Each structure stands twice: as C-alpha cells, then as structure tokens.
Short mmCIF file of C-alpha atoms in Angstrom, two decimals:
data_model
loop_
_atom_site.label_atom_id
_atom_site.label_comp_id
_atom_site.label_asym_id
_atom_site.label_seq_id
_atom_site.Cartn_x
_atom_site.Cartn_y
_atom_site.Cartn_z
CA MET A 636 80.06 14.90 29.37
CA GLY A 637 80.45 17.92 27.06
CA TYR A 638 77.78 19.99 25.39
CA ALA A 639 77.84 22.97 23.00
CA ARG A 640 75.61 24.55 20.42
CA ALA A 641 75.90 26.73 17.36
CA CYS A 642 73.36 28.03 14.86
CA SER A 643 72.77 27.64 11.14
CA VAL A 644 69.86 28.20 8.73
CA ALA A 645 67.65 25.74 6.85
CA LEU A 646 66.12 27.09 3.63
CA VAL A 647 62.52 26.28 2.76
CA GLY A 648 62.09 27.70 -0.72
CA VAL A 649 63.50 31.22 -0.46
CA GLU A 650 62.68 31.57 3.24
CA GLY A 651 65.00 30.57 6.05
CA VAL A 652 64.49 28.92 9.44
CA VAL A 653 67.21 29.28 12.08
CA VAL A 654 68.37 25.84 13.21
CA GLU A 655 70.16 25.16 16.49
CA VAL A 656 73.02 22.67 16.01
CA GLN A 657 73.59 20.86 19.31
CA ALA A 658 76.56 18.58 20.01
CA ASP A 659 76.71 16.19 22.98
CA LEU A 660 79.70 14.04 24.04
CA GLU A 661 79.24 11.03 26.34
CA PRO A 662 81.54 8.20 27.45
CA GLY A 663 81.21 5.12 25.30
CA VAL A 664 82.21 3.59 22.01
CA ALA A 665 83.30 6.25 19.51
CA ALA A 666 80.38 6.93 17.18
CA PHE A 667 78.87 9.89 15.34
CA THR A 668 75.07 10.12 15.20
CA LEU A 669 73.29 12.94 13.34
CA VAL A 670 69.58 13.46 14.05
CA GLY A 671 66.99 16.08 13.14
CA LEU A 672 65.50 15.14 9.73
CA PRO A 673 68.66 15.50 7.60
CA ASP A 674 68.81 14.62 3.91
CA LYS A 675 71.45 12.48 2.19
CA SER A 676 73.95 15.32 1.63
CA LEU A 677 73.62 16.37 5.28
CA ILE A 678 74.10 12.82 6.58
CA GLU A 679 77.35 12.66 4.61
CA SER A 680 78.58 15.69 6.57
CA ARG A 681 79.69 13.31 9.31
CA ASP A 682 82.66 12.18 7.22
CA ARG A 683 83.37 15.65 5.83
CA VAL A 684 83.40 17.28 9.26
CA ARG A 685 85.60 14.58 10.83
CA ALA A 686 88.21 14.85 8.07
CA ALA A 687 88.10 18.67 8.09
CA VAL A 688 88.61 18.86 11.87
CA VAL A 689 91.55 16.44 11.83
CA ASN A 690 93.21 18.13 8.84
CA SER A 691 92.79 21.51 10.54
CA GLY A 692 95.06 20.42 13.38
CA ALA A 693 92.34 19.79 15.98
CA GLU A 694 91.76 16.51 17.80
CA TRP A 695 88.60 14.56 17.05
CA PRO A 696 86.90 13.41 20.29
CA GLN A 697 86.96 9.61 20.71
CA LYS A 698 83.62 9.41 22.50
CA LYS A 699 80.00 8.84 21.69
CA LEU A 700 78.97 11.95 19.75
CA THR A 701 75.39 12.98 19.05
CA VAL A 702 74.59 16.03 16.92
CA GLY A 703 70.99 17.21 16.92
CA LEU A 704 69.41 19.72 14.54
CA SER A 705 66.56 21.58 16.20
CA PRO A 706 63.70 22.06 15.39
CA ALA A 707 63.67 18.44 14.29
CA SER A 708 60.38 18.78 12.39
CA VAL A 709 61.87 21.10 9.72
CA PRO A 710 63.44 19.24 6.75
CA LYS A 711 67.12 20.10 6.38
CA SER A 712 69.10 19.72 3.20
CA GLY A 713 72.42 20.74 1.73
CA SER A 714 75.96 20.99 3.00
CA GLY A 715 75.70 24.47 4.52
CA PHE A 716 75.48 23.02 8.06
CA ASP A 717 79.06 21.65 8.01
CA LEU A 718 80.67 24.69 9.62
CA ALA A 719 78.13 24.86 12.45
CA VAL A 720 78.43 21.10 13.11
CA ALA A 721 82.24 21.28 13.28
CA CYS A 722 82.20 24.23 15.69
CA ALA A 723 79.56 22.61 17.91
CA VAL A 724 81.65 19.42 18.11
CA LEU A 725 84.81 21.39 18.92
CA GLY A 726 82.87 23.35 21.56
CA ALA A 727 81.67 20.14 23.19
CA ALA A 728 85.28 18.86 23.13
CA GLU A 729 86.36 22.16 24.84
CA ARG A 730 88.63 23.14 21.96
CA LEU A 731 86.39 26.19 21.55
CA ASP A 732 84.57 28.19 24.21
CA PRO A 733 80.91 27.10 24.03
CA ALA A 734 79.77 30.59 25.04
CA ALA A 735 81.64 32.15 22.10
CA ILE A 736 79.70 30.16 19.47
CA ALA A 737 76.29 29.85 21.13
CA ASP A 738 74.71 32.83 19.36
CA VAL A 739 76.72 32.84 16.13
CA VAL A 740 75.05 31.74 12.89
CA MET A 741 77.46 29.70 10.74
CA ILE A 742 76.87 28.86 7.08
CA GLY A 743 79.33 26.98 4.90
CA GLU A 744 80.46 23.65 3.51
CA LEU A 745 83.74 22.07 4.63
CA GLY A 746 86.24 20.41 2.35
CA LEU A 747 88.21 17.44 3.57
CA ASP A 748 91.26 19.68 3.94
CA GLY A 749 89.39 22.15 6.15
CA ARG A 750 88.67 24.79 3.52
CA VAL A 751 85.31 26.55 3.81
CA ARG A 752 83.44 26.29 0.53
CA PRO A 753 80.60 28.64 -0.48
CA VAL A 754 77.02 27.42 -0.69
CA ARG A 755 73.89 28.70 -2.37
CA GLY A 756 71.25 30.74 -0.56
CA VAL A 757 73.52 32.79 1.70
CA LEU A 758 71.48 36.01 1.33
CA PRO A 759 68.07 34.54 2.34
CA ALA A 760 69.80 32.62 5.14
CA VAL A 761 71.37 35.78 6.58
CA LEU A 762 68.06 37.63 6.17
CA ALA A 763 66.37 34.92 8.24
CA ALA A 764 69.07 35.16 10.89
CA ALA A 765 68.69 38.94 11.11
CA GLU A 766 64.90 38.65 11.41
CA ALA A 767 65.37 36.14 14.24
CA GLY A 768 67.50 38.65 16.17
CA TYR A 769 70.99 37.27 15.57
CA GLN A 770 73.75 39.82 15.07
CA GLN A 771 76.79 37.74 14.01
CA VAL A 772 77.18 35.38 11.07
CA VAL A 773 80.15 33.43 9.74
CA VAL A 774 80.13 32.67 6.01
CA PRO A 775 82.67 31.58 3.39
CA GLU A 776 84.94 34.38 2.27
CA GLN A 777 83.60 34.26 -1.31
CA THR A 778 80.04 35.04 -0.17
CA ALA A 779 80.85 37.68 2.44
CA GLY A 780 79.79 40.45 0.05
CA GLU A 781 76.41 38.81 -0.44
CA ALA A 782 75.89 38.42 3.31
CA ALA A 783 76.92 42.04 3.92
CA LEU A 784 73.89 43.24 1.94
CA VAL A 785 71.78 42.63 5.05
CA PRO A 786 71.91 45.73 7.30
CA GLY A 787 72.49 45.55 11.03
CA ILE A 788 74.44 42.30 11.12
CA SER A 789 78.17 41.60 11.58
CA VAL A 790 79.62 39.35 8.87
CA LEU A 791 82.85 37.36 9.20
CA GLY A 792 84.18 35.75 6.03
CA VAL A 793 86.61 32.88 6.57
CA ARG A 794 88.67 30.83 4.13
CA SER A 795 89.24 27.75 6.31
CA LEU A 796 88.25 26.09 9.55
CA ARG A 797 91.77 26.77 10.86
CA GLN A 798 91.20 30.50 10.51
CA LEU A 799 87.85 30.35 12.31
CA ILE A 800 89.32 28.35 15.22
CA ALA A 801 92.15 30.87 15.56
CA ILE A 802 89.73 33.83 15.51
CA LEU A 803 87.41 32.29 18.11
CA CYS A 804 90.36 31.34 20.38
CA ASP A 805 92.11 34.71 19.93
CA GLU A 806 95.16 33.03 18.40
CA PRO A 807 97.33 34.17 15.45
CA VAL A 808 95.30 33.72 12.27
CA PRO A 809 97.14 31.50 9.76
CA ASP A 810 97.48 32.59 6.14
CA GLU A 811 95.77 30.36 3.61
CA PRO A 812 97.47 30.10 0.19
CA VAL A 813 95.50 31.34 -2.80
CA ASP A 814 95.54 29.35 -6.03
CA ASP A 815 96.75 31.90 -8.59
CA ARG A 816 97.62 29.57 -11.43
CA GLY A 817 94.97 31.09 -13.67
CA ARG A 818 92.54 28.18 -13.69
CA PRO A 819 88.96 28.35 -12.38
CA ASP A 820 88.66 28.14 -8.63
CA ALA A 821 87.03 24.81 -7.76
CA VAL A 822 85.80 26.30 -4.47
CA LEU A 823 83.39 28.57 -6.38
CA ALA A 824 81.66 25.56 -7.92
CA GLY A 825 79.29 25.49 -4.96
CA LEU A 826 77.70 28.75 -6.07
CA MET A 827 76.66 27.72 -9.57
CA VAL A 828 74.41 24.82 -10.52
CA PRO A 829 75.49 23.08 -13.74
CA GLY A 830 73.08 23.75 -16.59
CA THR A 831 71.92 27.18 -15.42
CA GLY A 832 73.03 30.68 -16.36
CA LEU A 833 73.10 31.15 -20.12
CA GLY A 834 71.56 27.74 -20.68
CA ALA A 835 68.47 28.75 -18.72
CA GLY A 836 67.92 31.78 -20.96
CA LEU A 837 68.71 34.28 -18.22
CA VAL A 838 70.55 36.57 -20.64
CA PRO A 839 69.12 37.74 -23.98
CA ALA A 840 70.66 35.65 -26.74
CA SER A 841 71.75 38.69 -28.75
CA SER A 842 73.79 40.03 -25.80
CA ARG A 843 76.03 36.95 -25.62
CA GLY A 844 78.11 38.08 -28.56
CA GLU A 845 81.25 40.15 -28.64
CA GLY A 846 80.23 42.98 -26.36
CA HIS A 847 77.14 44.08 -28.33
CA THR A 848 74.31 45.38 -26.17
CA PRO A 849 70.79 44.92 -27.62
CA ASP A 850 69.20 48.26 -28.48
CA LEU A 851 65.72 49.13 -29.66
CA ALA A 852 67.29 51.12 -32.49
CA ASP A 853 68.33 47.77 -34.00
CA VAL A 854 64.67 46.92 -34.67
CA ALA A 855 63.63 47.97 -38.15
CA GLY A 856 60.20 49.61 -38.39
CA GLN A 857 57.43 48.15 -36.22
CA PRO A 858 56.08 51.39 -34.65
CA ARG A 859 53.01 49.72 -33.13
CA PRO A 860 54.87 46.81 -31.44
CA ARG A 861 57.53 49.25 -30.21
CA LYS A 862 54.86 51.42 -28.61
CA ALA A 863 53.23 48.34 -27.06
CA LEU A 864 56.63 47.42 -25.63
CA GLU A 865 56.94 50.88 -24.11
CA VAL A 866 53.46 50.68 -22.56
CA ALA A 867 54.23 47.21 -21.18
CA ALA A 868 57.43 48.47 -19.54
CA ALA A 869 55.82 51.61 -18.12
CA GLY A 870 52.88 49.83 -16.49
CA GLY A 871 54.08 46.25 -16.03
CA HIS A 872 51.49 44.88 -18.48
CA HIS A 873 51.72 41.42 -20.03
CA LEU A 874 52.23 41.32 -23.77
CA LEU A 875 51.53 39.01 -26.73
CA PHE A 876 53.35 39.37 -30.06
CA SER A 877 51.79 37.42 -32.93
CA GLY A 878 53.04 37.44 -36.49
CA PRO A 879 55.02 35.55 -39.13
CA PRO A 880 58.58 34.32 -38.57
CA GLY A 881 61.30 36.90 -39.08
CA ALA A 882 59.14 39.92 -38.27
CA GLY A 883 61.13 40.81 -35.12
CA LYS A 884 59.10 39.36 -32.23
CA THR A 885 62.12 37.89 -30.46
CA MET A 886 64.25 41.00 -31.07
CA LEU A 887 61.63 43.17 -29.41
CA ALA A 888 61.22 40.86 -26.41
CA GLU A 889 64.98 40.64 -25.83
CA ARG A 890 65.18 44.44 -25.53
CA LEU A 891 62.38 44.80 -22.99
CA SER A 892 64.47 44.14 -19.88
CA ALA A 893 66.80 47.04 -20.79
CA VAL A 894 63.81 49.39 -21.03
CA LEU A 895 62.60 48.52 -17.53
CA PRO A 896 63.77 50.84 -14.71
CA PRO A 897 66.58 49.70 -12.40
CA LEU A 898 65.45 47.64 -9.44
CA THR A 899 64.90 49.33 -6.10
CA ARG A 900 66.87 48.19 -3.07
CA GLN A 901 64.05 45.96 -1.82
CA GLU A 902 63.45 44.49 -5.28
CA SER A 903 67.17 43.81 -5.70
CA LEU A 904 67.25 41.88 -2.43
CA GLU A 905 64.22 39.84 -3.49
CA VAL A 906 65.72 38.95 -6.86
CA THR A 907 69.17 38.25 -5.40
CA ALA A 908 67.67 35.90 -2.80
CA VAL A 909 65.87 33.86 -5.48
CA HIS A 910 68.94 33.69 -7.72
CA SER A 911 71.15 32.73 -4.79
CA VAL A 912 68.89 29.82 -3.84
CA ALA A 913 68.68 28.70 -7.47
CA GLY A 914 72.45 28.76 -7.86
CA ILE A 915 72.62 31.27 -10.72
CA LEU A 916 74.09 34.24 -8.84
CA PRO A 917 77.40 35.05 -10.58
CA PRO A 918 80.43 35.06 -8.26
CA GLY A 919 81.64 38.58 -7.59
CA GLU A 920 78.21 40.13 -8.20
CA PRO A 921 76.43 39.91 -4.84
CA LEU A 922 73.51 42.19 -5.77
CA VAL A 923 71.28 41.98 -8.84
CA SER A 924 70.42 45.55 -9.82
CA ARG A 925 68.89 45.06 -13.28
CA ALA A 926 65.61 43.41 -14.18
CA PRO A 927 66.24 39.71 -14.94
CA TYR A 928 65.34 38.12 -18.26
CA CYS A 929 64.34 34.46 -18.47
CA ALA A 930 63.52 32.68 -21.73
CA PRO A 931 62.98 28.93 -21.25
CA HIS A 932 62.75 26.59 -24.24
CA HIS A 933 59.31 25.52 -25.40
CA SER A 934 60.06 21.95 -24.26
CA ALA A 935 60.11 23.13 -20.62
CA THR A 936 57.94 21.14 -18.22
CA MET A 937 55.39 22.59 -15.84
CA GLN A 938 57.72 21.93 -12.88
CA SER A 939 60.58 23.84 -14.53
CA LEU A 940 58.28 26.81 -15.11
CA VAL A 941 56.50 27.13 -11.75
CA GLY A 942 58.99 25.28 -9.52
CA GLY A 943 59.42 21.77 -8.24
CA GLY A 944 61.99 18.99 -8.13
CA ASN A 945 62.83 16.18 -5.75
CA GLY A 946 62.32 16.92 -2.07
CA MET A 947 61.68 20.55 -1.29
CA PRO A 948 60.50 22.51 -4.37
CA ARG A 949 63.10 24.69 -6.07
CA PRO A 950 62.41 28.00 -7.87
CA GLY A 951 61.20 27.72 -11.45
CA ALA A 952 61.34 30.11 -14.40
CA VAL A 953 58.51 32.29 -13.04
CA SER A 954 60.55 32.91 -9.88
CA LEU A 955 63.84 33.40 -11.73
CA ALA A 956 62.04 36.13 -13.72
CA HIS A 957 60.73 37.82 -10.56
CA ARG A 958 60.73 41.63 -11.05
CA GLY A 959 61.84 41.04 -14.63
CA VAL A 960 60.75 39.54 -17.95
CA LEU A 961 59.59 35.98 -18.67
CA PHE A 962 59.69 35.45 -22.44
CA LEU A 963 57.97 32.40 -23.94
CA ASP A 964 59.03 32.19 -27.56
CA GLU A 965 56.92 29.90 -29.76
CA ALA A 966 54.29 29.99 -27.00
CA PRO A 967 51.82 27.60 -28.70
CA GLU A 968 54.53 24.92 -28.68
CA PHE A 969 54.55 24.85 -24.86
CA SER A 970 52.40 22.17 -23.26
CA GLY A 971 48.89 23.20 -22.28
CA LYS A 972 49.49 22.24 -18.63
CA ALA A 973 52.61 24.40 -18.47
CA LEU A 974 50.88 27.44 -19.95
CA ASP A 975 47.77 27.14 -17.78
CA ALA A 976 49.99 26.86 -14.69
CA LEU A 977 50.93 30.51 -15.29
CA ARG A 978 47.41 31.77 -14.57
CA GLN A 979 47.70 32.01 -10.79
CA PRO A 980 51.12 33.74 -10.61
CA LEU A 981 49.98 36.22 -13.28
CA GLU A 982 47.21 37.36 -10.93
CA SER A 983 48.75 36.96 -7.47
CA GLY A 984 52.46 37.69 -8.01
CA HIS A 985 53.55 34.51 -6.25
CA VAL A 986 53.29 30.75 -6.73
CA VAL A 987 52.52 28.14 -4.08
CA VAL A 988 54.09 24.77 -4.88
CA ALA A 989 52.82 21.79 -2.88
CA ARG A 990 54.84 18.58 -2.72
CA ALA A 991 55.01 15.62 -0.36
CA ALA A 992 58.05 17.16 1.35
CA GLY A 993 56.24 20.43 2.05
CA VAL A 994 54.54 23.52 0.70
CA VAL A 995 56.65 26.44 -0.50
CA ARG A 996 55.60 29.94 -1.50
CA LEU A 997 57.90 31.51 -4.09
CA PRO A 998 57.80 35.09 -5.42
CA ALA A 999 56.72 35.35 -9.07
CA ARG A 1000 55.82 38.93 -10.02
CA PHE A 1001 57.06 39.07 -13.58
CA LEU A 1002 56.22 40.67 -16.90
CA LEU A 1003 55.08 37.96 -19.32
CA VAL A 1004 55.87 38.27 -23.02
CA LEU A 1005 54.43 35.68 -25.42
CA ALA A 1006 55.47 35.27 -29.05
CA ALA A 1007 53.36 33.17 -31.41
CA ASN A 1008 53.13 32.40 -35.12
CA PRO A 1009 49.68 32.49 -36.77
CA CYS A 1010 49.95 28.82 -37.83
CA PRO A 1011 52.47 25.95 -37.77
CA CYS A 1012 54.14 27.14 -40.99
CA GLY A 1013 53.90 30.80 -39.97
CA ARG A 1014 52.57 32.11 -43.30
CA HIS A 1015 48.84 32.14 -42.55
CA SER A 1016 48.60 35.92 -42.12
CA LEU A 1017 50.68 36.73 -45.22
CA THR A 1018 48.97 37.55 -48.50
CA GLY A 1019 50.07 35.23 -51.28
CA ALA A 1020 52.64 33.47 -49.09
CA GLY A 1021 51.32 29.99 -49.85
CA CYS A 1022 50.15 28.75 -46.43
CA GLU A 1023 49.11 25.12 -46.81
CA CYS A 1024 47.84 24.55 -43.28
CA PRO A 1025 44.21 23.32 -43.24
CA PRO A 1026 41.78 25.54 -41.31
CA SER A 1027 41.35 22.85 -38.64
CA VAL A 1028 45.11 22.79 -38.05
CA VAL A 1029 45.23 26.59 -37.80
CA ARG A 1030 42.37 26.63 -35.28
CA ARG A 1031 43.93 23.87 -33.21
CA TYR A 1032 47.30 25.64 -33.24
CA GLN A 1033 45.85 28.99 -32.17
CA SER A 1034 43.67 27.40 -29.47
CA ARG A 1035 46.74 26.16 -27.60
CA LEU A 1036 46.80 29.58 -25.93
CA SER A 1037 43.69 29.21 -23.79
CA GLY A 1038 41.11 31.95 -23.36
CA PRO A 1039 41.64 32.34 -19.59
CA LEU A 1040 45.38 32.80 -20.16
CA LEU A 1041 44.92 35.35 -22.95
CA ASP A 1042 42.37 37.22 -20.83
CA ARG A 1043 45.21 37.97 -18.41
CA VAL A 1044 47.36 39.45 -21.19
CA ASP A 1045 46.77 43.20 -21.43
CA LEU A 1046 48.41 43.92 -24.79
CA ARG A 1047 47.98 41.83 -27.95
CA VAL A 1048 49.82 43.19 -30.95
CA GLU A 1049 50.14 41.92 -34.51
CA VAL A 1050 53.75 42.17 -35.73
CA GLU A 1051 53.70 42.81 -39.48
CA PRO A 1052 56.52 41.76 -41.83
CA VAL A 1053 59.23 44.38 -42.26
CA ASP A 1054 59.14 46.17 -45.61
CA ARG A 1055 62.16 47.04 -47.71
CA ALA A 1056 62.27 50.74 -46.74
CA ASP A 1057 62.42 49.98 -43.02
CA LEU A 1058 64.90 47.13 -43.42
CA LEU A 1059 67.32 49.26 -45.46
CA GLU A 1060 66.82 52.21 -43.03
CA GLN A 1061 65.18 54.32 -45.70
CA GLY A 1062 62.31 54.93 -43.32
CA GLY A 1063 64.58 56.36 -40.62
CA ARG A 1064 66.17 54.78 -37.55
CA GLY A 1065 63.90 54.12 -34.58
CA GLU A 1066 64.33 55.48 -31.07
CA SER A 1067 67.09 53.99 -28.95
CA THR A 1068 66.63 52.09 -25.72
CA ALA A 1069 67.94 55.06 -23.68
CA VAL A 1070 65.26 57.41 -25.06
CA VAL A 1071 62.41 54.97 -24.46
CA ALA A 1072 63.73 54.00 -21.01
CA ALA A 1073 63.76 57.68 -19.98
CA ARG A 1074 60.06 58.02 -20.85
CA VAL A 1075 59.32 54.80 -19.00
CA ARG A 1076 61.05 56.08 -15.86
CA GLU A 1077 59.05 59.32 -16.00
CA ALA A 1078 55.78 57.41 -16.40
CA ARG A 1079 56.66 55.13 -13.51
CA ALA A 1080 57.48 58.15 -11.36
CA ARG A 1081 54.02 59.65 -12.08
CA ALA A 1082 52.35 56.35 -11.20
CA ALA A 1083 54.37 56.02 -7.99
CA GLU A 1084 53.41 59.56 -6.96
CA ARG A 1085 49.75 58.86 -7.61
CA LEU A 1086 49.84 55.52 -5.76
CA ALA A 1087 51.80 56.86 -2.78
CA GLY A 1088 50.35 55.48 0.43
CA MET A 1089 48.78 52.54 -1.39
CA PRO A 1090 50.19 48.98 -1.47
CA TRP A 1091 50.84 49.13 -5.25
CA THR A 1092 53.66 50.59 -7.31
CA THR A 1093 52.62 50.02 -10.95
CA ASN A 1094 49.32 50.40 -12.78
CA SER A 1095 49.10 46.67 -13.54
CA GLU A 1096 48.82 45.89 -9.81
CA VAL A 1097 45.89 48.21 -8.99
CA PRO A 1098 42.60 46.29 -8.47
CA GLY A 1099 39.69 47.12 -10.75
CA HIS A 1100 37.51 48.30 -7.84
CA GLU A 1101 40.08 50.96 -6.95
CA LEU A 1102 40.28 52.09 -10.59
CA ARG A 1103 36.53 52.52 -10.81
CA THR A 1104 36.11 54.30 -7.46
CA ARG A 1105 39.24 56.09 -6.22
CA LEU A 1106 40.99 56.55 -9.59
CA PRO A 1107 38.24 57.19 -12.15
CA ALA A 1108 38.83 58.16 -15.77
CA ALA A 1109 37.54 61.37 -17.32
CA PRO A 1110 33.73 61.66 -17.69
CA GLY A 1111 32.55 59.80 -20.78
CA ALA A 1112 35.97 58.32 -21.53
CA LEU A 1113 34.78 54.74 -20.97
CA ALA A 1114 31.95 54.84 -23.50
CA ALA A 1115 33.76 52.69 -26.09
CA ALA A 1116 34.87 50.16 -23.48
CA GLU A 1117 31.34 49.91 -22.07
CA ARG A 1118 29.96 49.17 -25.53
CA ASP A 1119 32.49 46.35 -25.97
CA LEU A 1120 31.50 44.98 -22.56
CA GLU A 1121 27.80 44.96 -23.54
CA ARG A 1122 28.59 43.23 -26.85
CA GLY A 1123 30.55 40.49 -25.09
CA THR A 1124 33.86 41.28 -26.80
CA LEU A 1125 35.30 42.41 -23.45
CA THR A 1126 35.06 40.60 -20.12
CA ALA A 1127 34.85 42.24 -16.71
CA ARG A 1128 38.50 41.38 -16.14
CA GLY A 1129 39.25 42.76 -19.59
CA LEU A 1130 37.58 46.08 -18.72
CA ASP A 1131 39.74 46.42 -15.60
CA ARG A 1132 42.85 45.69 -17.65
CA VAL A 1133 41.85 48.27 -20.27
CA LEU A 1134 41.59 50.83 -17.47
CA ARG A 1135 45.05 49.92 -16.22
CA VAL A 1136 46.56 50.26 -19.69
CA ALA A 1137 44.76 53.57 -20.18
CA TRP A 1138 46.32 54.93 -16.98
CA THR A 1139 49.75 53.89 -18.29
CA VAL A 1140 49.10 55.60 -21.64
CA ALA A 1141 48.05 58.75 -19.76
CA ASP A 1142 51.22 58.60 -17.65
CA LEU A 1143 53.37 58.33 -20.77
CA ARG A 1144 51.88 61.48 -22.23
CA GLY A 1145 51.84 63.31 -18.89
CA ALA A 1146 48.05 63.57 -18.53
CA PRO A 1147 46.48 63.73 -15.03
CA ARG A 1148 43.91 61.02 -15.86
CA PRO A 1149 42.83 58.89 -18.85
CA GLU A 1150 40.85 60.57 -21.60
CA ALA A 1151 38.81 59.00 -24.40
CA GLN A 1152 41.88 58.76 -26.64
CA ASP A 1153 43.77 56.85 -23.92
CA ILE A 1154 40.91 54.37 -23.63
CA ALA A 1155 40.93 54.00 -27.44
CA VAL A 1156 44.67 53.24 -27.42
CA ALA A 1157 44.19 50.69 -24.63
CA LEU A 1158 41.30 49.00 -26.46
CA GLU A 1159 43.26 48.86 -29.70
CA LEU A 1160 46.28 47.36 -27.97
CA ARG A 1161 44.11 44.74 -26.27
CA THR A 1162 41.70 43.76 -29.04
CA GLY A 1163 43.76 44.53 -32.16
CA ILE A 1164 40.75 46.31 -33.71
CA GLN A 1165 41.73 49.57 -35.39
CA ARG A 1166 40.05 52.53 -33.68
CA GLY A 1167 41.97 55.42 -35.18
CA ALA A 1168 44.06 55.94 -32.04
CA PRO A 1169 47.45 57.68 -32.42
CA MET A 1170 49.99 54.86 -32.17
CA GLU A 1171 53.04 56.19 -34.01
CA THR A 1172 56.34 56.61 -32.19
CA GLY A 1173 56.21 59.61 -29.90
CA ALA A 1174 52.44 60.10 -30.40
CA LEU A 1175 51.69 59.18 -26.81
#
C-alpha cells in the first residue's frame, strides 16, 4: 500500500481554502476514484491526469487508486487541482518522494501531453496558502509573476509535468519547446474567459482607438459637471449626470478613472485578486495599478451586476469595479431590481451573495456614476426642442431611479447642452486630466493625513457620527443644511453626505475645515438648487 499527499487551494469567491490532496494505492482491480465534493470539471481530471502522467514518461500505477480532497465539506471546482493530484499519485507510486511534496502547494491544469496550463485565481490562491503558513508553491510558468506578488513565499513556475518531476527528483531538467510561430498561445486561454475584457466595458470606449488616451481637455465647456467630477474623484463620492443626449455625460464619466489616484499596494492586490478570479487579468500584467473602469450595458441582469452564476457565485460588475468606477449609462433603462441591488454595496463596500451552493462575500467598494436623460426622447429639459413625451411618461421614466438609491448619491448635476462658443473652442480649452489629477492627489493626501489612525481613507467612508463629533465644521457653517433638513428637502443620510462633500471641497481648496461656502457648494451639488456658490473651474 502506498500513500502520499500534496496541497492545492479551493477558491470560494475571492477567498481561498487550502485543500489537502491525498492519494492511496491498494491491491485490487485498477480503478481511479476521486472523492471530496468535486464538480464536473474536477471529476474529469481523472482522465487528464492519467494521460499527462503517461505522456510525461512516468508509469501509471495499475492498482486501486483513491484520491481524496480534504476538507470534504468544501465545494471544489475547476481544473487547478490537476497538478497536485498528479504529484500525489506519483508520490504514492514512489516515483516521487512523498516527503518532498507533502507541504508544497500546487496549482495548475494539466494538458494531455503533460504541459502545465495556467488557471484563473492564482493570486488569491497563493494569498490563502501564505496565510495558512505554507512557504512553497508551484504554479504554471505564465502565472509565476502573479504568484510572486505575495511576499514571503517561494514560487516555482513550471512549463510541464516532466520538468516538475525532474526538479523534485533532482534530475536534469528537460527543455520544453516554445511555440514561436507567431500565433496566439493556446495555453494562455485558461487565463481569459470568453466574452470579458473589452466586451464587459472594463476599458473606456474612447480609449480603444488608435492610441488616443481620453483627456478632460477633450470635453467642451461644462464647468459645473467638470467640478463635480473633480469632487467625486477627490472624496470618492457617487455621482449622477442628468441631461439631454449629446451633452457629454459619457465623455465625462469615461475620464473619471484617469483622474483617480494610482492604487496603493494593498488596493492593487485586492483588485488583481478579483480580476484573476473573474478571468479578465491580461497575460503579462500580473498587477493592476490603475483604478478599474466597468460600464455594463443597460440590459445587464441583477446577477451580472452583483455576482452570481451556476454553482458558487462569481464576481459581478460591482466587484470588477472595486476601487474604481462603475458607470451605468442610460441608468433608467436598467431594471428596477438590478438598480436597487446596488443599495447595500454602496453603503457597506462589499456584497454578500447567497446561493444554494454557498454564501460568498465579494469586495465592492466602487465609485458609482449614473447617466440619465430627462425623458425617453431626451428633449424634455430643452427649450423649444419639441419633446412629445406625455407628463405621465416623463414621471414614470424619472421614477425608475428610486428615492433610496438617489439618496445614496452625493452629487447630482445637470449637464447642459454645449453652446457654439465652447464647441468651437472660442470659450477656451478646459483643464487637462493631469492638472485635475494633481489637485485630486493633494486633496486625498490632506484627507489621509486628517484620518490617520482611523479605519477610513476617503471622506465618503467617514460615518456621520464622526463628522458631527470628532470632525465638526466651522461654527455656523451648517445653517443652510439645517434649514433644508427642517423643511424635509434633506434627509438625515443626506445631511451626513453633504458634510462629507463639504470636507472634500475644503480639502480641494486647502482649508483646515469646511466653511459656509463649502457647505453651500455641497448643497448645490446635491440638490441642484442654485445657491450662489463659486463653481467655476479653479474656484475651489
């Protein structure tokens, strides 16, 4: 009787659980039994592993073989267990030293010819292994850079099972030929899920052209929406653009991710882990360093937004936009269930998806940008434009954005049509993305210095109680906001959000705390009611 074990990782959402892969050989009729709650793709690993071992020059044991995945209560899916299963079987057959593989975490899919193919979710899997105390991991060569992002762990990237056997047995490592015929490498197909990437709206549409990078200077006019965009980026505030078609709502939203500061190391690891699990991490770019941008179509279902799918839930658009921008163009055209499902992640920064296969918590701290027309034809707010929508249709169209959802949106700005002077650049060219991004970084630095030692990093995350007690505004600055609260035009949550926006406005102009003019700017950006606040470019 032979016995050996190796280790791999089962992913539950974006979190990993270390799984012990045990192989046991007993005398009897040759058979291969795989137990431990595997899914269909994992059950099929029996045939993949057998063919890979034989084609790698090793002998397949002709005995009764049982492979157990422990803990058996954790659902296991995917083909990333192939490498660990093959090594455990070879250890039980004494082709490998069982002690050499007992504490090594192995992640990778095996081809029938013995090649090690990359799989999705390598970064969260290696993070889970490091947290569990393991120090050595074996991954496919193409994902070694992604695994090396985890500090304090030794990473071995292999191209084939033959190479791994030679390394573990201290034998000469064979050279594997590289396909250099100029065609796409089929091995990398395991990293990308068909239908994601550009199709999921993860790159602004205007940046998919011939090398043109979207810049705020491309936007003609619109000083108030541009300033709202700057405030949203500086404080992480959610934003609603409403106005007629062609006014520039989409152009503004597509340039927001470039205004946001670069991700910190911890944020980059969080975003990279989500994108790796979702299968949208580009090969050759192991670390996401810029804020992501996700713009799903208005026909998206609730499951595609918050997460779901067959079996274990998969990350949705709110998780793909984690630490970045989620842009919902034509927001009233989304289904009411899908929009209302955004309420909880807007408040908590994560989403809990419950399915029959299990409950998964996914990160979802994003900056929401909504774009809406005033009516189905889009001409309701234009003077003399000939809107023919009945009042009942206009009310029904505008009511698709529910009150509780809009109450969580800090900034609501009307985007006016562009006039001839601005369109022909007679009114002067607006500020570039680099100029605005520099001010945003300075404002974020002031907020981070003020919130040092607290569990928050941006003004939008600070609870209202803390704003009213530990971080008060200037004396008498809240008079206008208190009047709106008494009149019922501002809710208690709305007052807290006005305070957060006011702190961001104060950070942008370098003030130590919000004054009355900062509160006026925040109220005007939230309610749309003109209050005489300075809103021109550079006024803050």
